[in-house]
PDB file of C-alpha atoms in Angstrom:
ATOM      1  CA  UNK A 192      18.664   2.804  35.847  1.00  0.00           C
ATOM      2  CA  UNK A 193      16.392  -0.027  35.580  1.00  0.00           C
ATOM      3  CA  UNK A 194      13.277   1.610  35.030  1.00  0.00           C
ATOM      4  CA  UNK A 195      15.016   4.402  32.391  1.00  0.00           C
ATOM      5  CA  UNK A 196      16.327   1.022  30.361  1.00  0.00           C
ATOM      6  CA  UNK A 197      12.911  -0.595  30.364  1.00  0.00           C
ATOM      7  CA  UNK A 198      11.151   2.853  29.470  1.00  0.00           C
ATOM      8  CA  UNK A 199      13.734   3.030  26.547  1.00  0.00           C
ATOM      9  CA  UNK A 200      13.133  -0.686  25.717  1.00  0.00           C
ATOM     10  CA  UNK A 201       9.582  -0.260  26.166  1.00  0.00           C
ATOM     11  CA  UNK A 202       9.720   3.089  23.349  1.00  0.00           C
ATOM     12  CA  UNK A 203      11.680   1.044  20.656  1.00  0.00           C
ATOM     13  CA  UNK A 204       9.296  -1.788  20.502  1.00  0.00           C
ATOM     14  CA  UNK A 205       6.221   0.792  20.032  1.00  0.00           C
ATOM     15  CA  UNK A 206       8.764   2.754  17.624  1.00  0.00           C
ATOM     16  CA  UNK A 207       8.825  -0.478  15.303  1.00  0.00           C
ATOM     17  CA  UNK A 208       6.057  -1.740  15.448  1.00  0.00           C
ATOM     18  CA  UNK A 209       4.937   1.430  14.709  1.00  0.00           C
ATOM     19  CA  UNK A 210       7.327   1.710  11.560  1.00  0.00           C
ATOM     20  CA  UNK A 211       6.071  -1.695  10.736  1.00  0.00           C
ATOM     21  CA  UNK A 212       3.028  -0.112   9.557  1.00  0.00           C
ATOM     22  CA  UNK A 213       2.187   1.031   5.585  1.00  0.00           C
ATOM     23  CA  UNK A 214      -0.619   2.645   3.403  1.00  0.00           C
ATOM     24  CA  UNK A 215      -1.265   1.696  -0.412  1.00  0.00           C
ATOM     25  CA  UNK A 216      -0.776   5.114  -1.690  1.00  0.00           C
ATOM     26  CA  UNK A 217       0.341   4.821  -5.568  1.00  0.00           C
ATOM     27  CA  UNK A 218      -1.092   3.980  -8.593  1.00  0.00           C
ATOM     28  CA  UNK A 219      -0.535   3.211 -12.134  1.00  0.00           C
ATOM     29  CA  UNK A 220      -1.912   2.000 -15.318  1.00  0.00           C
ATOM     30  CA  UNK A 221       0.113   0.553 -17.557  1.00  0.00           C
ATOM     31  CA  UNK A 222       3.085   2.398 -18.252  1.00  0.00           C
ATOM     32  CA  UNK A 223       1.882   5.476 -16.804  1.00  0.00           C
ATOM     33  CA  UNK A 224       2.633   6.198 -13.336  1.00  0.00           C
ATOM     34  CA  UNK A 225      -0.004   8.222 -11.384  1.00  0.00           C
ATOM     35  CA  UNK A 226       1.937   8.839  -7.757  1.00  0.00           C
ATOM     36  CA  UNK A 227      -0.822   9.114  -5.082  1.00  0.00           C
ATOM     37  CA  UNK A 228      -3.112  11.396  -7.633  1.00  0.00           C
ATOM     38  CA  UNK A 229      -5.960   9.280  -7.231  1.00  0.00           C
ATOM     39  CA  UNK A 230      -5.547   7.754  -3.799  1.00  0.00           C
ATOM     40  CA  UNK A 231      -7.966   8.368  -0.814  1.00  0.00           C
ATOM     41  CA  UNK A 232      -4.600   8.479   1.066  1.00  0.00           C
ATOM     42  CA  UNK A 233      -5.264   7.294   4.908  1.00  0.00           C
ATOM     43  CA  UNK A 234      -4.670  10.459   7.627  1.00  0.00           C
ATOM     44  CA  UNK A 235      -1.987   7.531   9.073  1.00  0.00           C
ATOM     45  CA  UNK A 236      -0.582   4.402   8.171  1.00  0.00           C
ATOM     46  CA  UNK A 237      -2.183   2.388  11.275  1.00  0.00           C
ATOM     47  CA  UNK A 238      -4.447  -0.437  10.461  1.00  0.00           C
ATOM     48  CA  UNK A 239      -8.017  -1.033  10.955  1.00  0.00           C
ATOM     49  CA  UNK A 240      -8.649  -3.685  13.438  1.00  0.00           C
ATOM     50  CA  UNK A 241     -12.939  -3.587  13.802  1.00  0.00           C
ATOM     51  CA  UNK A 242     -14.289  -6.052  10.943  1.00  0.00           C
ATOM     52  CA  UNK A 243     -17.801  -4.362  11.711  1.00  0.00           C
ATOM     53  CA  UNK A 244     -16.859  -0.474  11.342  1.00  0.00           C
ATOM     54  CA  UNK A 245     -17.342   1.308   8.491  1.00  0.00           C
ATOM     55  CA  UNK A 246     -13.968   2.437   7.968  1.00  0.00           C
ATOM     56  CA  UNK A 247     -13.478  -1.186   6.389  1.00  0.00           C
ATOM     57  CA  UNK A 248     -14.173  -0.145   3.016  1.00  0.00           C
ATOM     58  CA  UNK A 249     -11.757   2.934   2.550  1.00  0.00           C
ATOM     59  CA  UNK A 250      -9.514   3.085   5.602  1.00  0.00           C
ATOM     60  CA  UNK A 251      -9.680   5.344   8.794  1.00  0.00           C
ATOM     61  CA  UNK A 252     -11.945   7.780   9.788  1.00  0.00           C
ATOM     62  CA  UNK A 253     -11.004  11.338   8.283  1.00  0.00           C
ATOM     63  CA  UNK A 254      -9.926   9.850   5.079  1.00  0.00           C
ATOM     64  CA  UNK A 255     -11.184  12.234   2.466  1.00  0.00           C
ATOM     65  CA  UNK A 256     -12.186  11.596  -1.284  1.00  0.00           C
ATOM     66  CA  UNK A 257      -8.738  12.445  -4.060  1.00  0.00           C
ATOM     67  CA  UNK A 258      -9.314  15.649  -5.984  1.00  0.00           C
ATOM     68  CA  UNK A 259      -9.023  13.587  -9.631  1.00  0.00           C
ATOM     69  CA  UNK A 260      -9.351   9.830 -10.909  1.00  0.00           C
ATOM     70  CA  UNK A 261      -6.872   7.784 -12.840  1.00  0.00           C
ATOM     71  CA  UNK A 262      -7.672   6.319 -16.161  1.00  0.00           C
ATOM     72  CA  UNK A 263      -7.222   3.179 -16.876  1.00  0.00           C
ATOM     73  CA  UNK A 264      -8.968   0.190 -19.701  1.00  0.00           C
ATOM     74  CA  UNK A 265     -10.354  -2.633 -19.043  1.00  0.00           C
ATOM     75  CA  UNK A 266      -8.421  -5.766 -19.704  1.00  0.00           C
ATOM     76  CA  UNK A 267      -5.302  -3.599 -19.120  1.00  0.00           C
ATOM     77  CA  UNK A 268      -2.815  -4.017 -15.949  1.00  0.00           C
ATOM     78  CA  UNK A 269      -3.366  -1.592 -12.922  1.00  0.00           C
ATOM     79  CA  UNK A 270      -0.787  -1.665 -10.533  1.00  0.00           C
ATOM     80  CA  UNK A 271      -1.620  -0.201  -6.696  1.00  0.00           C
ATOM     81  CA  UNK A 272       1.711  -0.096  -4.425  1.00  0.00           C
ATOM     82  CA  UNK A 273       2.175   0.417  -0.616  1.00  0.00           C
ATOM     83  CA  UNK A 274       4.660   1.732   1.399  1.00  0.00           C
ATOM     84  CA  UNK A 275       5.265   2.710   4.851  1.00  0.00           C
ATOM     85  CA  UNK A 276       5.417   6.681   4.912  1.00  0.00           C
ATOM     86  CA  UNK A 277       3.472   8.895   2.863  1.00  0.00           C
ATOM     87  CA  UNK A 278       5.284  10.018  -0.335  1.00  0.00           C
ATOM     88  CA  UNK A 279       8.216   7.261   0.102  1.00  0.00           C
ATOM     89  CA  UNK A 280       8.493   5.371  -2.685  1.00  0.00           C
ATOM     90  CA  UNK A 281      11.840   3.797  -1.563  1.00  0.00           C
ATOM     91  CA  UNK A 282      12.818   0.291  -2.228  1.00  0.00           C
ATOM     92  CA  UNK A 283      15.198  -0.241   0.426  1.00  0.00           C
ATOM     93  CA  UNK A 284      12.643  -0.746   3.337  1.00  0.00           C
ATOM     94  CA  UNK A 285      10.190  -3.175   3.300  1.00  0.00           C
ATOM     95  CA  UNK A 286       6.768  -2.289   1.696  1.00  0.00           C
ATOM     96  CA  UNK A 287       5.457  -3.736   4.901  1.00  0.00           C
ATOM     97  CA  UNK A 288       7.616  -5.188   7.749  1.00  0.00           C
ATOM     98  CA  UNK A 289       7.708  -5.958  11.446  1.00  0.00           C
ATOM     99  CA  UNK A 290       6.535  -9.530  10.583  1.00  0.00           C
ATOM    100  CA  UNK A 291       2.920  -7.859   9.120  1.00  0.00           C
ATOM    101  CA  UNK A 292       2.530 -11.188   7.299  1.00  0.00           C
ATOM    102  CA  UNK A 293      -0.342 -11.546   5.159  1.00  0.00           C
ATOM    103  CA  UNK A 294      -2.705 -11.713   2.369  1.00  0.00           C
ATOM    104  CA  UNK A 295      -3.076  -9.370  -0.253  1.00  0.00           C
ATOM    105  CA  UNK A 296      -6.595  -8.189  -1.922  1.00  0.00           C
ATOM    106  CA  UNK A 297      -7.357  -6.272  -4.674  1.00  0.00           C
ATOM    107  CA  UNK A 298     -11.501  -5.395  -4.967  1.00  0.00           C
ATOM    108  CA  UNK A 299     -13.258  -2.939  -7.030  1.00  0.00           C
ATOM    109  CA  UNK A 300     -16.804  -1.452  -6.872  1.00  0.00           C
ATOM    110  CA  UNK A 301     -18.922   0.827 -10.061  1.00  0.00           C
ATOM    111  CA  UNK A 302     -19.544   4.423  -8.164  1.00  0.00           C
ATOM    112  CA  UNK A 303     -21.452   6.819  -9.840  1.00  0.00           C
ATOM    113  CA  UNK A 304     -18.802   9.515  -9.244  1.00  0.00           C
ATOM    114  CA  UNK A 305     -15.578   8.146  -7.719  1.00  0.00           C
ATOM    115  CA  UNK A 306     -14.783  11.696  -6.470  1.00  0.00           C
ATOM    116  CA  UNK A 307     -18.158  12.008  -4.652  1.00  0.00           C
ATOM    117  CA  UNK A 308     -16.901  12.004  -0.771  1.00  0.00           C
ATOM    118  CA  UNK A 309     -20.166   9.633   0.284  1.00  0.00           C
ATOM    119  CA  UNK A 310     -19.303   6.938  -3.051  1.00  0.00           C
ATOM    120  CA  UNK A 311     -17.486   3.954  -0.758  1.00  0.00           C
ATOM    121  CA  UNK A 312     -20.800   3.702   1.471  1.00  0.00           C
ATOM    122  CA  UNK A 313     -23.260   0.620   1.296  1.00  0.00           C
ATOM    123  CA  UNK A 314     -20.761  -0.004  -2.320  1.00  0.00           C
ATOM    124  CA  UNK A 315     -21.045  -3.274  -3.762  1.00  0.00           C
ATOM    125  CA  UNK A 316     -17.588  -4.786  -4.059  1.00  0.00           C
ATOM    126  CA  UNK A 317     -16.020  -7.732  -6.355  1.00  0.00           C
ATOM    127  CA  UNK A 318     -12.784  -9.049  -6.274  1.00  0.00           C
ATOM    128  CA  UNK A 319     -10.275  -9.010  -8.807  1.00  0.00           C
ATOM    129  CA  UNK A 320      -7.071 -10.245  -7.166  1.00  0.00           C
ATOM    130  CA  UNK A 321      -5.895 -12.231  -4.246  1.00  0.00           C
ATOM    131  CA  UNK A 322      -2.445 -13.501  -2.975  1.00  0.00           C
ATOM    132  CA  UNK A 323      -2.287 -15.460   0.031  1.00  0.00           C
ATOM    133  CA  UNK A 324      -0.048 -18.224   1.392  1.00  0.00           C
ATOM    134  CA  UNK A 325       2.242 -20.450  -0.486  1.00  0.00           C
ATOM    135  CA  UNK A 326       2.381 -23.522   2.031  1.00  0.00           C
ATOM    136  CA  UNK A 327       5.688 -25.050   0.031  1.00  0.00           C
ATOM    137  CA  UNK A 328       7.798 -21.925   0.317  1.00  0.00           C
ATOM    138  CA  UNK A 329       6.288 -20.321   3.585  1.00  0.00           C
ATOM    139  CA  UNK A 330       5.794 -16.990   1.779  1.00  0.00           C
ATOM    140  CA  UNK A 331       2.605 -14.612   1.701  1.00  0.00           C
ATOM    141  CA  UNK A 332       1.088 -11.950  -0.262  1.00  0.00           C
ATOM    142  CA  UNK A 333       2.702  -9.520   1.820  1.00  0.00           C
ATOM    143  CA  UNK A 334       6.150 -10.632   0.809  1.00  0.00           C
ATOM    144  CA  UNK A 335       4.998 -10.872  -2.552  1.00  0.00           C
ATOM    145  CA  UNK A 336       4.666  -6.817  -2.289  1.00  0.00           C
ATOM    146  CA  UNK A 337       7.940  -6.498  -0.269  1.00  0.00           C
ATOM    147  CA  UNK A 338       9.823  -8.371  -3.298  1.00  0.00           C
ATOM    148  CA  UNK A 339       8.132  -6.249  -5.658  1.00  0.00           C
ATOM    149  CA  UNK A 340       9.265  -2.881  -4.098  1.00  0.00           C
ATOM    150  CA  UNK A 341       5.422  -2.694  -2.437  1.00  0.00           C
ATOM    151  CA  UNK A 342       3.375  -3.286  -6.161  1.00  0.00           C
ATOM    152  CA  UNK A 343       0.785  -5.431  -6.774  1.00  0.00           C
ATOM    153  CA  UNK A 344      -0.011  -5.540 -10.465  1.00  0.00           C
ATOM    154  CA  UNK A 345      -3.804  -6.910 -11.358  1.00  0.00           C
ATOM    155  CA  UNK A 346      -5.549  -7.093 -14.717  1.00  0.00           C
ATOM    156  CA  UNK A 347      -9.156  -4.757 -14.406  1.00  0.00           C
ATOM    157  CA  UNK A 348     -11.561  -7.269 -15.961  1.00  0.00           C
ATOM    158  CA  UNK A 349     -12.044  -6.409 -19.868  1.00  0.00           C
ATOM    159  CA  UNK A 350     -15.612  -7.179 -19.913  1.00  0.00           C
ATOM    160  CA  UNK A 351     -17.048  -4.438 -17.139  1.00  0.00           C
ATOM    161  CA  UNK A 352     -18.940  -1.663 -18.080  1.00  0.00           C
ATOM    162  CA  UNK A 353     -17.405   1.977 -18.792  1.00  0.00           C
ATOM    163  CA  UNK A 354     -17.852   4.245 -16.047  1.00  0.00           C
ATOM    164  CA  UNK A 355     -16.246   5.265 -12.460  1.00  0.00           C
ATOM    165  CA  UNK A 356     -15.131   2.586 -10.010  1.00  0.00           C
ATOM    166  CA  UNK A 357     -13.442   2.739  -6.384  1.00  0.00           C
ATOM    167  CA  UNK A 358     -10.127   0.067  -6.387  1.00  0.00           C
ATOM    168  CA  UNK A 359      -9.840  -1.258  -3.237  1.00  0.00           C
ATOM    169  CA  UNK A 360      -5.843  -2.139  -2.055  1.00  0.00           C
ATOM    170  CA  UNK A 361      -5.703  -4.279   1.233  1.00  0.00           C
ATOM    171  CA  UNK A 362      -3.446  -5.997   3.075  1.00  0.00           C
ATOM    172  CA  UNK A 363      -3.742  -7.877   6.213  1.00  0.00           C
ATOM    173  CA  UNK A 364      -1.412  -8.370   8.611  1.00  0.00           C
ATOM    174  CA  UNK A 365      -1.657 -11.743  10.724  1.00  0.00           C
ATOM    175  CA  UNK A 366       1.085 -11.310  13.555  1.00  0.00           C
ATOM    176  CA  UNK A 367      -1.179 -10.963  16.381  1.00  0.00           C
ATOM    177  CA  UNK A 368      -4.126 -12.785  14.760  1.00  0.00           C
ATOM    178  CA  UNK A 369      -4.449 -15.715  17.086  1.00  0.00           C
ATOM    179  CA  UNK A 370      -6.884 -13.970  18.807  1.00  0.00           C
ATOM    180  CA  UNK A 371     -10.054 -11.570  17.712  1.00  0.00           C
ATOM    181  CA  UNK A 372      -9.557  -7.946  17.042  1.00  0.00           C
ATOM    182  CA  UNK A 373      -5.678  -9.054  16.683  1.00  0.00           C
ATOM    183  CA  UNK A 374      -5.489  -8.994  12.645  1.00  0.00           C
ATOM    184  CA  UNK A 375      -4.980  -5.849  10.987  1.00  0.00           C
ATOM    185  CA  UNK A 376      -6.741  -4.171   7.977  1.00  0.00           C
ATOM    186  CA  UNK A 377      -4.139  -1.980   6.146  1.00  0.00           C
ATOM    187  CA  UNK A 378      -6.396  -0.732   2.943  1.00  0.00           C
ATOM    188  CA  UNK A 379      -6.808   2.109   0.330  1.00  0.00           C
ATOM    189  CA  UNK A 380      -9.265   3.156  -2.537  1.00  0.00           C
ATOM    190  CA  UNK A 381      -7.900   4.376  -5.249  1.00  0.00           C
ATOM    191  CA  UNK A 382     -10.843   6.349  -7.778  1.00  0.00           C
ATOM    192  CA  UNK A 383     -10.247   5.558 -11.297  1.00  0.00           C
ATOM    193  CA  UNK A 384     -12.225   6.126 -14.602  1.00  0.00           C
ATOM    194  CA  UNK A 385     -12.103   2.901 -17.263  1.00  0.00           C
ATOM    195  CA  UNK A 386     -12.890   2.983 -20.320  1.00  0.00           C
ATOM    196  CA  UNK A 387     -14.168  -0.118 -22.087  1.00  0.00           C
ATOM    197  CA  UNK A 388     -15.357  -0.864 -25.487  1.00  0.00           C
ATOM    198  CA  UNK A 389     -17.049  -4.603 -24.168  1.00  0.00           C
ATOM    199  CA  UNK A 390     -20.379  -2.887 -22.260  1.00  0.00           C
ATOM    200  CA  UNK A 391     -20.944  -6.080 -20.450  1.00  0.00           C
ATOM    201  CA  UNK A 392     -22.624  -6.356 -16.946  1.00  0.00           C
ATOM    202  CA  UNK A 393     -21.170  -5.718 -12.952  1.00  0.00           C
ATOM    203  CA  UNK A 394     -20.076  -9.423 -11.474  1.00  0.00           C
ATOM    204  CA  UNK A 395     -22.098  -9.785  -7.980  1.00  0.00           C
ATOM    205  CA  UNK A 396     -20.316  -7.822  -4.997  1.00  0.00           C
ATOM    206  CA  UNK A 397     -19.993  -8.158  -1.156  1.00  0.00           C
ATOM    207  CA  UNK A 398     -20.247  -4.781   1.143  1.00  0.00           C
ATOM    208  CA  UNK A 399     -18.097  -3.122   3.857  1.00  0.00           C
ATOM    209  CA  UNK A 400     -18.596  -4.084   6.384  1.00  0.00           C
ATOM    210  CA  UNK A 401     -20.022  -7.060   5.927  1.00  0.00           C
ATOM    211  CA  UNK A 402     -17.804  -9.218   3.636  1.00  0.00           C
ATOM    212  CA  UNK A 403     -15.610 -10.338   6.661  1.00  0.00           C
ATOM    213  CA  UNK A 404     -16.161 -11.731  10.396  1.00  0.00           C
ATOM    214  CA  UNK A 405     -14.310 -11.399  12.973  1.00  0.00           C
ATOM    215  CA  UNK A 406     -13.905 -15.239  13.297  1.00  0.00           C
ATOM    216  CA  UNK A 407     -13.040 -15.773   9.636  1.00  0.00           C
ATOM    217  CA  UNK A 408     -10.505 -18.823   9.756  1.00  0.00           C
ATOM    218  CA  UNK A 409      -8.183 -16.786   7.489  1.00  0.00           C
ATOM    219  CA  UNK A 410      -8.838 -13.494  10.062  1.00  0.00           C
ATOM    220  CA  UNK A 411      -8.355 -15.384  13.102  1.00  0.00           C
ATOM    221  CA  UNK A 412      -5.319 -17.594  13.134  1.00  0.00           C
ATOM    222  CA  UNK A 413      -2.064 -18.512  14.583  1.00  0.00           C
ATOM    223  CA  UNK A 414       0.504 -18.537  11.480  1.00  0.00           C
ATOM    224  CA  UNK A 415       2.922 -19.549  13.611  1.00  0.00           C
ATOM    225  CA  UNK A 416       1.165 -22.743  13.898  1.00  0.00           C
ATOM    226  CA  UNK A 417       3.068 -24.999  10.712  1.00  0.00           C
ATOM    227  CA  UNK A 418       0.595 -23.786   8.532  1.00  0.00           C
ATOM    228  CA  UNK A 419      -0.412 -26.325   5.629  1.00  0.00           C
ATOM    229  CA  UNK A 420      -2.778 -24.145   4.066  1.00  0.00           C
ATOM    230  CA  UNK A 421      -4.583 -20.868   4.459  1.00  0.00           C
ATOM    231  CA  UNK A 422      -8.071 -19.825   3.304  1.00  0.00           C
ATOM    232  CA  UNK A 423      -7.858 -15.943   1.915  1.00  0.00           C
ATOM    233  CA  UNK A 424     -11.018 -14.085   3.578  1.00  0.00           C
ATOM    234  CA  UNK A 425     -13.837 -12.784   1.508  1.00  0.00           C
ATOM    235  CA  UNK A 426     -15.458 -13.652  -1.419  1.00  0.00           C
ATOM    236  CA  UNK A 427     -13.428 -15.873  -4.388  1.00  0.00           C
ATOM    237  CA  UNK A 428     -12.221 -13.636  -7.411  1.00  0.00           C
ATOM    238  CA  UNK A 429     -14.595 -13.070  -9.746  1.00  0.00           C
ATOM    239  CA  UNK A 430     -15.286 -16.155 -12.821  1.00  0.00           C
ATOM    240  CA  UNK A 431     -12.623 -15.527 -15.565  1.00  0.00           C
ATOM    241  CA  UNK A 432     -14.931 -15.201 -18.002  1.00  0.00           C
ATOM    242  CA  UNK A 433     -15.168 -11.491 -17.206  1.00  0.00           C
ATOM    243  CA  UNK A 434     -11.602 -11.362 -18.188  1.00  0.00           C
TER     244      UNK A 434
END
């Protein structure tokens, strides 16, 4: 009896955490709603966990390239939006739960052709939006996204060039970050078209892998340590002026 009730005990903690993980997998521009059109959409909703492996720019190996792009404008709102299954757009379950506490990124990178399967390698990437931890209220980006029905709204900077670009969605959950390999990379690239009237020039990128280390203060930490502050991992969001 004892060893069926920890087997069964044993199988419902994998089962949540397992349900605890999510995938950015839908898209919109404005008012108009793409679904998961232009998503690279991850084969699963498990994280990344290697800083160093390649599969830290667009998610797990086996993730393929979408058959079509979004458009969008610059200086218009793009909205990416995560959830735990594919296709469930439900609000009733957390975008993210199981404690996946977090910040939330939002990069972007010009690709020649954002359909191209190869376009996410050796990518330059800036960052346009970044949520992290509000100290006063003890609340993180990821809650942000669960109180938002798993959206994350950003503003694509109005004075980039026209052309092809890869959006890059991330979360990271911080649970089991206290020590290395323990954070988790939940991300998704999303290919989208803008068009901009402003020309203008590319702000300066980082690449993945690369941008992050392993011993990152905001990649390993205990947030269950009275955090007064947290410093969001990567690069700072691009200067405003190319907003």
């Amino acid at each position: 009896m004892r060893a069926s009730f920890v087997a069964a005990s044993v199988l419902a903690r994998y089962t949540s955490l397992a349900a605890a993980h999510s995938m950015f997998q839908d898209a919109a521009a404005g008012t108009v709603d793409y679904n998961s059109t232009c998503v690279r959409m991850p084969p699963n909703n498990s994280p990344v966990t290697n800083v160093a492996a390649p599969e830290m720019a667009c998610n797990a190996a086996g993730t393929k390239a979408a058959a079509s792009t979004c458009q969008a404008t610059a200086g218009s709102p793009f909205t990416v939006e995560m959830h735990a299954q594919p296709g469930d757009r439900s609000c009733a379950s957390p975008a993210i739960g199981g404690n996946h506490f977090g910040p939330v990124m939002v990069y972007m990178s010009a690709v020649a052709d954002a359909t191209a399967a190869g376009a996410a390698s050796g990518a330059s990437w800036f960052k346009v939006d970044e949520i992290g931890y509000d100290a006063a209220t003890k609340t993180w980006g990821t809650d942000a996204l669960n109180a938002n029905c798993g959206k994350r709204q950003f503003v694509i900077p109005a004075k980039i060039p026209a052309g092809d670009y890869l959006v890059r969605a991330e979360a990271i959950a911080l649970h089991a970050a206290s020590q290395v390999g323990g954070a988790q990379f939940y991300m998704s690239c999303y290919q989208v078209k803008v068009a901009s009237s402003a020309g203008g020039q590319l702000p300066a990128g980082v690449k993945f892998p690369g941008a992050y280390s392993a011993q990152d203060p905001g990649i390993l930490i205990d947030i269950y340590s009275n955090l007064k502050s947290y410093t969001i991992p990567g690069p700072a969001v691009i200067d405003k002026s190319f907003f």
